[in-house]
Short mmCIF file of C-alpha atoms in Angstrom, two decimals:
data_model
loop_
_atom_site.label_atom_id
_atom_site.label_comp_id
_atom_site.label_asym_id
_atom_site.label_seq_id
_atom_site.Cartn_x
_atom_site.Cartn_y
_atom_site.Cartn_z
CA UNK W 124 -2.86 21.28 -8.77
CA UNK W 125 -6.25 19.08 -8.02
CA UNK W 126 -5.93 17.03 -4.84
CA UNK W 127 -6.04 13.61 -6.93
CA UNK W 128 -3.43 14.84 -9.16
CA UNK W 129 -1.13 15.83 -6.40
CA UNK W 130 -1.51 12.42 -4.41
CA UNK W 131 -1.00 11.04 -7.93
CA UNK W 132 2.14 13.13 -8.74
CA UNK W 133 3.10 12.42 -4.75
CA UNK W 134 2.67 8.53 -5.56
CA UNK W 135 4.55 8.44 -8.44
CA UNK W 136 7.54 10.15 -7.24
CA UNK W 137 7.50 7.94 -3.64
CA UNK W 138 7.05 5.15 -6.23
CA UNK W 139 10.20 5.86 -8.54
CA UNK W 140 12.11 6.16 -5.25
CA UNK W 141 11.27 2.92 -3.76
CA UNK W 142 11.76 1.12 -7.04
CA UNK W 143 15.52 2.68 -7.33
CA UNK W 144 15.90 1.13 -3.56
CA UNK W 145 14.65 -2.21 -4.64
CA UNK W 146 17.10 -1.80 -7.66
CA UNK W 147 20.34 -1.16 -5.77
CA UNK W 148 19.33 -3.48 -3.19
CA UNK W 149 18.89 -5.80 -5.90
CA UNK W 150 22.25 -4.95 -7.20
CA UNK W 151 24.93 -4.52 -3.97
CA UNK W 152 23.13 -8.21 -2.61
CA UNK W 153 24.27 -10.11 -5.87
CA UNK W 154 22.27 -9.29 -8.58
CA UNK W 155 20.40 -12.45 -10.46
CA UNK W 156 22.95 -15.53 -8.99
CA UNK W 157 21.80 -13.66 -5.43
CA UNK W 158 18.56 -13.83 -5.77
CA UNK W 159 18.46 -17.58 -7.48
CA UNK W 160 20.44 -18.88 -4.49
CA UNK W 161 19.74 -16.99 -1.42
CA UNK W 162 16.74 -17.43 0.32
CA UNK W 163 17.02 -14.21 2.59
CA UNK W 164 17.78 -12.06 -0.83
CA UNK W 165 14.41 -13.62 -2.36
CA UNK W 166 12.37 -12.76 0.51
CA UNK W 167 13.60 -9.46 1.64
CA UNK W 168 12.84 -8.50 -2.39
CA UNK W 169 9.58 -10.23 -2.19
CA UNK W 170 8.24 -8.16 1.35
CA UNK W 171 9.49 -4.98 -0.30
CA UNK W 172 8.03 -5.31 -3.69
CA UNK W 173 4.65 -6.26 -1.24
CA UNK W 174 5.18 -3.25 0.86
CA UNK W 175 5.48 -1.09 -2.65
CA UNK W 176 1.83 -2.70 -4.01
CA UNK W 177 0.48 -2.26 0.06
CA UNK W 178 1.92 1.24 -0.84
CA UNK W 179 0.34 1.80 -4.52
CA UNK W 180 -3.09 0.37 -3.05
CA UNK W 181 -3.83 2.04 -0.22
CA UNK W 182 -2.36 5.45 -1.24
CA UNK W 183 -1.92 5.41 -4.67
CA UNK W 184 -5.55 6.48 -5.60
CA UNK W 185 -7.88 8.25 -2.98
CA UNK W 186 -10.23 5.69 -1.39
CA UNK W 187 -12.78 8.60 -1.47
CA UNK W 188 -12.52 8.52 -5.46
CA UNK W 189 -12.80 4.92 -5.69
CA UNK W 190 -16.76 5.09 -3.81
CA UNK W 191 -17.42 7.88 -5.78
CA UNK W 192 -18.07 11.59 -5.24
CA UNK W 193 -16.79 13.39 -2.29
CA UNK W 194 -14.94 16.32 -0.87
CA UNK W 195 -11.67 16.13 -3.03
CA UNK W 196 -13.11 14.18 -6.39
CA UNK W 197 -15.35 15.59 -8.59
CA UNK W 198 -16.75 14.73 -12.31
CA UNK W 199 -13.48 15.25 -13.80
CA UNK W 200 -11.37 13.24 -11.46
CA UNK W 201 -13.75 10.28 -11.18
CA UNK W 202 -13.40 10.48 -15.73
CA UNK W 203 -9.24 10.18 -15.36
CA UNK W 204 -9.58 8.01 -13.03
CA UNK W 205 -11.71 5.87 -15.59
CA UNK W 206 -8.90 6.48 -17.93
CA UNK W 207 -5.74 5.75 -15.69
CA UNK W 208 -6.05 2.12 -16.02
CA UNK W 209 -5.66 2.50 -20.19
CA UNK W 210 -1.86 3.24 -19.05
CA UNK W 211 -1.36 1.14 -16.66
CA UNK W 212 -2.29 -1.81 -18.84
CA UNK W 213 0.02 -0.91 -21.63
CA UNK W 214 2.56 -0.11 -19.57
CA UNK W 215 1.77 -3.52 -18.14
CA UNK W 216 1.57 -5.47 -21.40
CA UNK W 217 4.74 -3.43 -23.12
CA UNK W 218 6.64 -5.12 -19.89
CA UNK W 219 5.62 -8.74 -20.50
CA UNK W 220 6.31 -8.29 -23.93
CA UNK W 221 9.37 -7.29 -23.38
CA UNK W 222 10.23 -9.62 -21.00
CA UNK W 223 8.82 -12.98 -22.75
CA UNK W 224 10.65 -11.83 -26.09
CA UNK W 225 13.70 -11.16 -24.42
CA UNK W 226 13.49 -14.84 -21.79
CA UNK W 227 12.43 -16.70 -24.62
CA UNK W 228 15.24 -15.02 -27.54
CA UNK W 229 18.01 -15.19 -24.97
CA UNK W 230 17.11 -18.89 -23.76
CA UNK W 231 16.08 -20.04 -26.80
CA UNK W 232 19.00 -23.04 -27.39
CA UNK W 233 18.34 -23.81 -23.78
CA UNK W 234 14.93 -24.93 -24.55
CA UNK W 235 13.54 -23.74 -20.96
CA UNK W 236 13.89 -20.33 -18.97
CA UNK W 237 15.06 -20.87 -15.38
CA UNK W 238 12.82 -20.39 -12.32
CA UNK W 239 13.85 -17.18 -11.17
CA UNK W 240 13.35 -15.50 -14.49
CA UNK W 241 9.16 -15.75 -14.27
CA UNK W 242 9.43 -14.68 -10.37
CA UNK W 243 11.37 -11.50 -11.41
CA UNK W 244 8.73 -10.96 -14.27
CA UNK W 245 5.86 -10.79 -11.95
CA UNK W 246 8.02 -8.58 -9.35
CA UNK W 247 8.45 -6.44 -12.27
CA UNK W 248 4.93 -5.77 -13.64
CA UNK W 249 3.47 -5.44 -9.90
CA UNK W 250 5.95 -2.54 -9.88
CA UNK W 251 5.02 -1.40 -13.38
CA UNK W 252 1.71 -1.77 -12.21
CA UNK W 253 1.98 0.90 -9.40
CA UNK W 254 4.08 3.08 -11.01
CA UNK W 255 1.69 3.40 -14.32
CA UNK W 256 -1.63 3.96 -12.03
CA UNK W 257 -0.15 7.07 -10.84
CA UNK W 258 1.23 8.27 -14.37
CA UNK W 259 -2.07 7.70 -15.72
CA UNK W 260 -4.08 9.92 -13.52
CA UNK W 261 -1.22 12.70 -14.22
CA UNK W 262 -1.26 11.45 -18.35
CA UNK W 263 -5.27 12.41 -17.80
CA UNK W 264 -5.04 15.84 -16.56
CA UNK W 265 -2.54 17.21 -18.77
CA UNK W 266 -4.73 15.80 -21.81
CA UNK W 267 -7.26 17.43 -20.37
#
């Protein structure tokens, strides 16, 4: 297994574990009602989402790979890294489409969407983006 592939797999597994932790915290702290009314819950979950983003930014894809060839990165790795954002972008677009369609249909009669939903939409899109980055690298290796 190539070093980049191993890092993507570890990153995906850790990201999925972090996602489960976030979902469990969200549900156990009171779900959408607590998120909407409790500032502490909102700040806690936001900090954990940002921590996930920082994890993905610094550990998800090696910095060496971003700057070019190195000891652990060859031409195949660089090509996979160039194609991985396609998976990431597709996952983000599907996530946003699901959110927009779901929220629009649910709140159609009310004429507006409550304020907490766009916030959650942004956080889940970041979450999907970080997971899809690793998935894109793994899919690139499986296809090549």
